[in-house]
Short mmCIF file of C-alpha atoms in Angstrom, two decimals:
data_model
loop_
_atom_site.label_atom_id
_atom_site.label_comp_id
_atom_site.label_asym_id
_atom_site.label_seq_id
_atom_site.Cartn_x
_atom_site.Cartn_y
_atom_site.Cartn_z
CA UNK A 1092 0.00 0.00 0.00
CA UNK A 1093 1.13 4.00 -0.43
CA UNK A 1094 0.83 4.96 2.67
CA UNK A 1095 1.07 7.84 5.02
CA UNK A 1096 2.40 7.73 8.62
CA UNK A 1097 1.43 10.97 10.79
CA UNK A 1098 3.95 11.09 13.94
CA UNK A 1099 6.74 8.67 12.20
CA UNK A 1100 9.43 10.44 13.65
CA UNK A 1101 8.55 9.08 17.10
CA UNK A 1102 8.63 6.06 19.01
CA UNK A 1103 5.72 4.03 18.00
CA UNK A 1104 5.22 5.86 14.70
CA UNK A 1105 9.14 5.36 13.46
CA UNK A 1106 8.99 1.61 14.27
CA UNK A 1107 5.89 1.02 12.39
CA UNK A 1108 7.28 3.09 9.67
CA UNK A 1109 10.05 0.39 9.21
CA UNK A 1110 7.64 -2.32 9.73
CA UNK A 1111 5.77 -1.31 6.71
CA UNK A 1112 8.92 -0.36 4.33
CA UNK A 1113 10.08 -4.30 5.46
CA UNK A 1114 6.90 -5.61 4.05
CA UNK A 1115 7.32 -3.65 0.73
CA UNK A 1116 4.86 -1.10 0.88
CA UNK A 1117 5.42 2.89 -0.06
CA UNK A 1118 5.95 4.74 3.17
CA UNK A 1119 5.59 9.32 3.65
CA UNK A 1120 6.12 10.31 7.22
CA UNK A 1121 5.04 13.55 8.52
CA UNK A 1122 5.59 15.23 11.63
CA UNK A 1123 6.43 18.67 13.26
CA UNK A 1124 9.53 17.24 15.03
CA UNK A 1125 7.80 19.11 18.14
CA UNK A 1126 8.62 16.18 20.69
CA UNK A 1127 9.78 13.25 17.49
CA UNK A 1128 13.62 12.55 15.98
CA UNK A 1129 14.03 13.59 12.45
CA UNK A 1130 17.00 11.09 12.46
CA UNK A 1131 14.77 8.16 13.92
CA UNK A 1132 12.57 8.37 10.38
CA UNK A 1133 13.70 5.66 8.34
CA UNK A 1134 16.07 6.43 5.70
CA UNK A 1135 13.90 4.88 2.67
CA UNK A 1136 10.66 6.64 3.92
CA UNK A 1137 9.69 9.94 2.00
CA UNK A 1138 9.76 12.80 4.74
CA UNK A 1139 7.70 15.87 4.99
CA UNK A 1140 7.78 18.11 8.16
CA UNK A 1141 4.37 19.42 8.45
CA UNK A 1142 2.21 20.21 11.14
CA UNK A 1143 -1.00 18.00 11.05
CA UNK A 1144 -3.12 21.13 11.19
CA UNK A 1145 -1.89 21.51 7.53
CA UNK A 1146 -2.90 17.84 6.12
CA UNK A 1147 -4.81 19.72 3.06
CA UNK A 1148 -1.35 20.76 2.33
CA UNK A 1149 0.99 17.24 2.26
CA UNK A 1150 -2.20 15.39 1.10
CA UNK A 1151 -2.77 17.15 -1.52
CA UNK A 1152 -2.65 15.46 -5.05
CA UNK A 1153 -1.17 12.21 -3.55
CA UNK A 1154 -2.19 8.93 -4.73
CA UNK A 1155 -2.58 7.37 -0.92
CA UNK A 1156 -4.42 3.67 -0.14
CA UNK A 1157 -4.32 4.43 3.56
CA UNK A 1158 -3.24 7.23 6.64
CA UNK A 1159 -1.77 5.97 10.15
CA UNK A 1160 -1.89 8.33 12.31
CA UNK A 1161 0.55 8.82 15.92
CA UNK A 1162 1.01 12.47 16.17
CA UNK A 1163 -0.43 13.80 19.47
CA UNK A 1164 0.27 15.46 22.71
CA UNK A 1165 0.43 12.48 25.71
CA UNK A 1166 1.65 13.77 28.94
CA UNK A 1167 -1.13 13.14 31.14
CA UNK A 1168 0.38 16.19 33.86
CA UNK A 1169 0.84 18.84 30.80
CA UNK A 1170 -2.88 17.87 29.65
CA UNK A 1171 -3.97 18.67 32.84
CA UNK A 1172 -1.99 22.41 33.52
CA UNK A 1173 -2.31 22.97 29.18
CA UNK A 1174 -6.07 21.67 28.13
CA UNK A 1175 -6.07 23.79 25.56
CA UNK A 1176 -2.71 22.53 23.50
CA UNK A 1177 -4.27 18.98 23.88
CA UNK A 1178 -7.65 19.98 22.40
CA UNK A 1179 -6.06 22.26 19.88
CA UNK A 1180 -3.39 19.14 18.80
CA UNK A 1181 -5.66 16.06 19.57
CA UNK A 1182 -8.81 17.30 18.12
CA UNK A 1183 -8.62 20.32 16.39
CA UNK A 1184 -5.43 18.81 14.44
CA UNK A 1185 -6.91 15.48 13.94
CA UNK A 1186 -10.00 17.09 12.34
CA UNK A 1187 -8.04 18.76 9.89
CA UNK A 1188 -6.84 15.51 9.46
CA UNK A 1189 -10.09 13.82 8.61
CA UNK A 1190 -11.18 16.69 6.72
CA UNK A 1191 -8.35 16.11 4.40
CA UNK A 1192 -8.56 12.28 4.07
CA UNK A 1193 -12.33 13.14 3.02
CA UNK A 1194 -11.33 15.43 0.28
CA UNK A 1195 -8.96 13.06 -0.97
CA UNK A 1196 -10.68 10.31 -0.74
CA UNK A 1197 -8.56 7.66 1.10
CA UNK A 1198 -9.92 4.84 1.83
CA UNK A 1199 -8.09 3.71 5.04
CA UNK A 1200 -7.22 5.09 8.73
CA UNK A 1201 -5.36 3.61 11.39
CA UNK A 1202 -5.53 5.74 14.94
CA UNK A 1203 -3.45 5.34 17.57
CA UNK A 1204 -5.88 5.54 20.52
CA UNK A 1205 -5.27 4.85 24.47
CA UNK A 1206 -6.07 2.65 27.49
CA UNK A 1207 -6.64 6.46 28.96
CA UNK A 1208 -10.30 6.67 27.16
CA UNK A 1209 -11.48 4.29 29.55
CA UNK A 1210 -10.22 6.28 32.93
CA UNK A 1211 -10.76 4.31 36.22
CA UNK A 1212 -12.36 0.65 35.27
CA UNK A 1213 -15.05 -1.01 37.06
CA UNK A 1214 -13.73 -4.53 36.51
CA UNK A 1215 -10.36 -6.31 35.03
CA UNK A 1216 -9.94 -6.85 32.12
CA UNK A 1217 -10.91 -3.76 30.21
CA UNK A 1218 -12.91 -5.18 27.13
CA UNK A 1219 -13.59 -2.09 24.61
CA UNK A 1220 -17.21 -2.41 25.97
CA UNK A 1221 -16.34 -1.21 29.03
CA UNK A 1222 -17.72 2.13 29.93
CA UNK A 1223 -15.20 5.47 28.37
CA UNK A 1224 -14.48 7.81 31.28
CA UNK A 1225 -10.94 9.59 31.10
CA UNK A 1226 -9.98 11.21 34.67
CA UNK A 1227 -7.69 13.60 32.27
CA UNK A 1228 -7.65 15.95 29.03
CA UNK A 1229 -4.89 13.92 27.54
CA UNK A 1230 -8.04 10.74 27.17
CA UNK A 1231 -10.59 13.04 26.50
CA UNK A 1232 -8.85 13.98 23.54
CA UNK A 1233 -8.42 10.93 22.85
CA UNK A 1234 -11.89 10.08 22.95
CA UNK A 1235 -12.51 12.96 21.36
CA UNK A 1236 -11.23 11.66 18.17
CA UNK A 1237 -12.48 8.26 18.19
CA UNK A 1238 -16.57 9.65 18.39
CA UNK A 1239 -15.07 11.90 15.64
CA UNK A 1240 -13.62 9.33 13.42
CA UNK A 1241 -17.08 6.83 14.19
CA UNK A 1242 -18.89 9.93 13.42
CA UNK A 1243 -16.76 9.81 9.70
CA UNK A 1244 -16.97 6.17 8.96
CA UNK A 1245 -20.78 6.96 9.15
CA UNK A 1246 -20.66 9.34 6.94
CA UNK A 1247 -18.37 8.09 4.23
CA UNK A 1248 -16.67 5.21 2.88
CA UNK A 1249 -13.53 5.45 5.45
CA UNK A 1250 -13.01 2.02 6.93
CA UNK A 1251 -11.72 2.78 10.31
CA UNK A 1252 -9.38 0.83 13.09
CA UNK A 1253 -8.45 3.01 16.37
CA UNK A 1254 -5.82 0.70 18.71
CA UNK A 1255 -6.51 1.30 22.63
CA UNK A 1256 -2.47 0.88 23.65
CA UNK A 1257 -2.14 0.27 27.25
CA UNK A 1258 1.53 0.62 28.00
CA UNK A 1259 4.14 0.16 25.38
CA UNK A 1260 8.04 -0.81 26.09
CA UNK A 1261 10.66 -1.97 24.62
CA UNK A 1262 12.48 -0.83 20.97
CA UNK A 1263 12.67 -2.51 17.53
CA UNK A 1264 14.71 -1.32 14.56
CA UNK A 1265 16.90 0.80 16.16
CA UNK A 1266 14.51 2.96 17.58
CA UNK A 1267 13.30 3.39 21.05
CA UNK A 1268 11.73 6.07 23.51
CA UNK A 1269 13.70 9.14 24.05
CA UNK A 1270 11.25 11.98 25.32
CA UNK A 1271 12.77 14.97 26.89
CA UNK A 1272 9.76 14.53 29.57
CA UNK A 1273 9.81 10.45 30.84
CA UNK A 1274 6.82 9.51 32.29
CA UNK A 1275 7.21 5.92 31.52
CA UNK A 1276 8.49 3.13 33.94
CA UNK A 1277 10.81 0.92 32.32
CA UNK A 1278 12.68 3.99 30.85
CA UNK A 1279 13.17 5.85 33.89
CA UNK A 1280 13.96 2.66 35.78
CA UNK A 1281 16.69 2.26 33.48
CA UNK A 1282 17.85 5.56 34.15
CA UNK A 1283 17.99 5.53 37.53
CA UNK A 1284 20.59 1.95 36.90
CA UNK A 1285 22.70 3.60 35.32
CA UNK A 1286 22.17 7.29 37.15
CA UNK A 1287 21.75 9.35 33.83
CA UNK A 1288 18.22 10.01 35.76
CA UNK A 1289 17.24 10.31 39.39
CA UNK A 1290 16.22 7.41 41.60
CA UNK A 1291 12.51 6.18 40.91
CA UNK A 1292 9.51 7.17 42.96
CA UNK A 1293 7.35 4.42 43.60
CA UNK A 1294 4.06 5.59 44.49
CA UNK A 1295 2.81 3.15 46.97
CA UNK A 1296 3.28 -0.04 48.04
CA UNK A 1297 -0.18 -0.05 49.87
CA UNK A 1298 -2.12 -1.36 46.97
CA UNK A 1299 -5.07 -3.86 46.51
CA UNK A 1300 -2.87 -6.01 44.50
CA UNK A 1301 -0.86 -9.07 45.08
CA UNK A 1302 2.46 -7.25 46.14
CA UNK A 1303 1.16 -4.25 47.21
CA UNK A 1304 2.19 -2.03 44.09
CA UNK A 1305 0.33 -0.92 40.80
CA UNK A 1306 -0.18 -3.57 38.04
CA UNK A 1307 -0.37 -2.50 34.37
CA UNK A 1308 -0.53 -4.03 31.10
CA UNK A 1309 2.81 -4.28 28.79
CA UNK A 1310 3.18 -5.04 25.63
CA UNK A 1311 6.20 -4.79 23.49
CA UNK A 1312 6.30 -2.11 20.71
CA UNK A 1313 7.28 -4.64 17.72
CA UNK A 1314 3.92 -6.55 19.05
CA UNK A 1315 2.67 -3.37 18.65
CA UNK A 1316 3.47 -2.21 15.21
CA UNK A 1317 2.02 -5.95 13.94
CA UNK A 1318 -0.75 -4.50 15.27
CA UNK A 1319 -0.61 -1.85 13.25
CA UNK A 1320 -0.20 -3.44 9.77
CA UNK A 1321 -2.85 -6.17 10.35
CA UNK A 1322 -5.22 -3.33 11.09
CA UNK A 1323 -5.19 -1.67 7.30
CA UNK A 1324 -7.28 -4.63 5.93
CA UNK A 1325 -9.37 -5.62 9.21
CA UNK A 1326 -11.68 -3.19 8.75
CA UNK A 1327 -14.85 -2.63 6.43
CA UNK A 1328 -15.54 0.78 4.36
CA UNK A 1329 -18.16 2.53 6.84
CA UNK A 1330 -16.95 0.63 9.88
CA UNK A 1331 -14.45 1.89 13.27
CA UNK A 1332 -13.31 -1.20 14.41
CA UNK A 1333 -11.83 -0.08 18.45
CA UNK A 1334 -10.02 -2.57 19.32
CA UNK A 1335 -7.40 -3.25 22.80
CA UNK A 1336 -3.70 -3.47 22.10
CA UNK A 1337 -2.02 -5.58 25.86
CA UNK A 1338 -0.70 -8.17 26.66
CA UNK A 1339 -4.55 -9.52 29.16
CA UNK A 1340 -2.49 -10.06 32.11
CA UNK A 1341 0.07 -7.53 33.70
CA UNK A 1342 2.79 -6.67 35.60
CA UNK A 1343 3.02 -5.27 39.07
CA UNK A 1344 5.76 -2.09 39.69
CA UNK A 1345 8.10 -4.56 41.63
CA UNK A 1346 7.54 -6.95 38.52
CA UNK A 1347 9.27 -4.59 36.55
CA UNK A 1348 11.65 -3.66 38.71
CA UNK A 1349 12.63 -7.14 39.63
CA UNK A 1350 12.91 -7.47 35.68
CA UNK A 1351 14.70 -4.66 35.37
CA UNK A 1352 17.86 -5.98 37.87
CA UNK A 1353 18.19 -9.46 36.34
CA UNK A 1354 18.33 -8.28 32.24
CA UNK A 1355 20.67 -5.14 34.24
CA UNK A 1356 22.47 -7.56 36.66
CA UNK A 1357 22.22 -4.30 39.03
CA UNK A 1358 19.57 -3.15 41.57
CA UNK A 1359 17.23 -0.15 40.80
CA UNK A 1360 17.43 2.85 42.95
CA UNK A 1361 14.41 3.86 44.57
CA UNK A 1362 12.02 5.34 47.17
CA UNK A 1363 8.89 4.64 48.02
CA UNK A 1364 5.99 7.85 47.90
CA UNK A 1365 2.28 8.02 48.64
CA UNK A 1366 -0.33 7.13 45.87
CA UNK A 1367 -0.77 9.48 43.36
CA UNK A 1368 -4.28 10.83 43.07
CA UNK A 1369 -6.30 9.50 40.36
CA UNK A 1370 -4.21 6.35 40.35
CA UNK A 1371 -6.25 3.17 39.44
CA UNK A 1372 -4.88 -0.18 41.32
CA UNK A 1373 -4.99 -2.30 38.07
CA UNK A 1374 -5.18 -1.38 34.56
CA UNK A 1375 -5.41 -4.74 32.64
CA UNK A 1376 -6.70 -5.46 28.60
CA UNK A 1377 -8.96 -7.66 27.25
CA UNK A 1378 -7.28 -7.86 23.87
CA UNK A 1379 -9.84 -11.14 22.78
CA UNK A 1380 -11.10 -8.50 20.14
CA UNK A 1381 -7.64 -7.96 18.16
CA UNK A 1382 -7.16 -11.91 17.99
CA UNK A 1383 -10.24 -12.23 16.50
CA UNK A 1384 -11.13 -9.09 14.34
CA UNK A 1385 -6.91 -8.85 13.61
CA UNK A 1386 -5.25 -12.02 14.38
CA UNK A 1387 -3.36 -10.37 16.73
CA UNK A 1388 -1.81 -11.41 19.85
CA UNK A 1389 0.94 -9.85 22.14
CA UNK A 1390 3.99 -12.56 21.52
CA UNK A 1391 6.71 -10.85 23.48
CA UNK A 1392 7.47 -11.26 27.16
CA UNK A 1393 8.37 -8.57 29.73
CA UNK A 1394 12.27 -9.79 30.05
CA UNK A 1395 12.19 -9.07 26.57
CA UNK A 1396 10.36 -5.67 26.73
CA UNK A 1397 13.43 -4.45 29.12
CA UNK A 1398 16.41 -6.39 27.31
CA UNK A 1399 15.71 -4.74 24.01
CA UNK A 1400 14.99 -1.01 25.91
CA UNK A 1401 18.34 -1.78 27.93
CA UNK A 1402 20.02 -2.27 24.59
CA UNK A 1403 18.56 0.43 22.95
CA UNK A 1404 19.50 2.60 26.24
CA UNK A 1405 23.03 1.85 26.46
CA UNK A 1406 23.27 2.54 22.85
CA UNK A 1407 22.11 6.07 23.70
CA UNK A 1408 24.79 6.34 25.88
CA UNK A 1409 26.39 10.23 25.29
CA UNK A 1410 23.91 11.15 22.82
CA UNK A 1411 20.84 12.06 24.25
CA UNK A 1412 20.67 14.56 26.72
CA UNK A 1413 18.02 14.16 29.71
CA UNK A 1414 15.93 17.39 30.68
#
């Protein structure tokens, strides 16, 4: 397929960029390099650095089979002190977005969605069912856009898939996560080994859970970008197929951790805080609708989640500067 990849100069969006130039088809990545890596698009990709606000622009007179789209404000704090840059990004953006796809008349749209539409769940595991109420502006937004994009497929001929990610780790083809602002466990964890970040905070050990700390749901970003190329044909023109992206089990904060140390062979500096606010205990997929609708299941285990981030860390080493 000629496709288009929104956000390819960041984590997940680079790796799925390389995921679909290894399975032959024609690849464009645009992004604002705003929080993405100009150097982490693949070299055989076309590259345009556009803001998404201006898809009319770069989507103009192409001959495009189908739009993936990654670019998006997702720090849960900043959404809550900025509202306004994640509505004006998220949704504002992304309806340019649509607008443009419209006009052009591509037939195809892949969204990268979030586990953060759902907010606090009632039960575990989170089937896409369950009821949608983010605790932030960063999942509103994100919500935002899938009602938009369902609101689209019923209007046109736009077959839909939006992927609920719950948390994402590791690195594949060279790339990994390097965000000036980490928010992410396994990152920061790996940090703190090697001290080019602070110790980790682990916020509470007091948990409903079986060791007392927060369980979430990994999967490994390789997994991930399958995900991502099974979803162009899964669904039908008119339809938005939502469908959970985890691994249907989880991992606890000392699970990690305890990972962390063996694939490290050294311990993980930390203290232990209060909860944070707004915390849920356990945040766990039901991802029985991607093996069925996609054929999709998460293959890759949590030692190797952190073995391939390590790698990918230490390869950093000198090059990336931590704010």
């Amino acid at each position: 397929m000629r496709t288009v990849v929104i956000g390819g100069a960041g984590y997940i969006g680079s790796v799925v960029a390389n995921l679909l130039l290894n399975e032959g088809h024609e690849v464009l990545v645009v992004d604002d390099c705003s929080t993405g890596h100009a150097d982490a698009v693949p070299p055989s990709a076309d590259f345009v650095q556009a803001d998404i606000a201006d898809a009319a622009d770069f989507l103009a007179g192409r001959d495009i089979d189908a739009v993936l789209h990654f670019a998006a404000k997702s720090l849960v704090g900043e959404s809550v002190q900025h509202p306004s840059l994640y509505w004006r990004t998220n949704v504002v953006g992304t309806r340019a977005l649509l607008d443009a796809i419209t006009a052009n008349g591509i037939p195809r749209l892949v969204f990268s969605s979030s586990a953060a539409t759902y907010g606090e769940p009632e039960s575990v595991p989170i089937t896409e069912d369950a009821p949608t109420r983010p605790g932030n502006p960063y999942g509103a937004s994100k919500l935002a856009v899938d009602l938009m994009i369902s609101g689209e497929c019923g209007a046109t001929d736009l077959a839909a898939v939006s992927l609920r990610y719950f948390n994402v780790a590791g690195a594949s083809f060279g790339a990994g996560e390097r965000h000036a602002v980490e928010t992410h466990l396994i990152p920061n964890a790996l940090g703190a080994v090697d001290g080019t970040r602070p110790p980790l905070t682990v916020f509470g050990e007091d948990w409903p859970t079986q060791d007392g700390t927060p369980v979430r749901d990994y999967v490994h970003v390789a997994d991930l970008a399958r995900a991502h190329v099974l979803a162009l044909t899964a669904a039908e023109p008119g339809e938005h197929l939502i469908c959970n992206l985890g691994n249907g089990s989880g991992y606890s904060v000392r699970d990690v951790l305890a990972t962390v140390e063996q694939v490290t062979g050294r311990p993980v500096p930390y203290t232990v805080g209060p909860r944070r606010a707004g915390d849920p205990a356990q945040l766990v997929a039901s991802a029985e609708r991607a093996a069925e609708r996609l054929g999709w299941r998460a293959e890759r285990t949590l030692t190797e989640m952190v073995a391939d981030a390590w790698a990918f860390h230490q390869s950093r080493a000198g090059v990336d500067t931590v704010d």
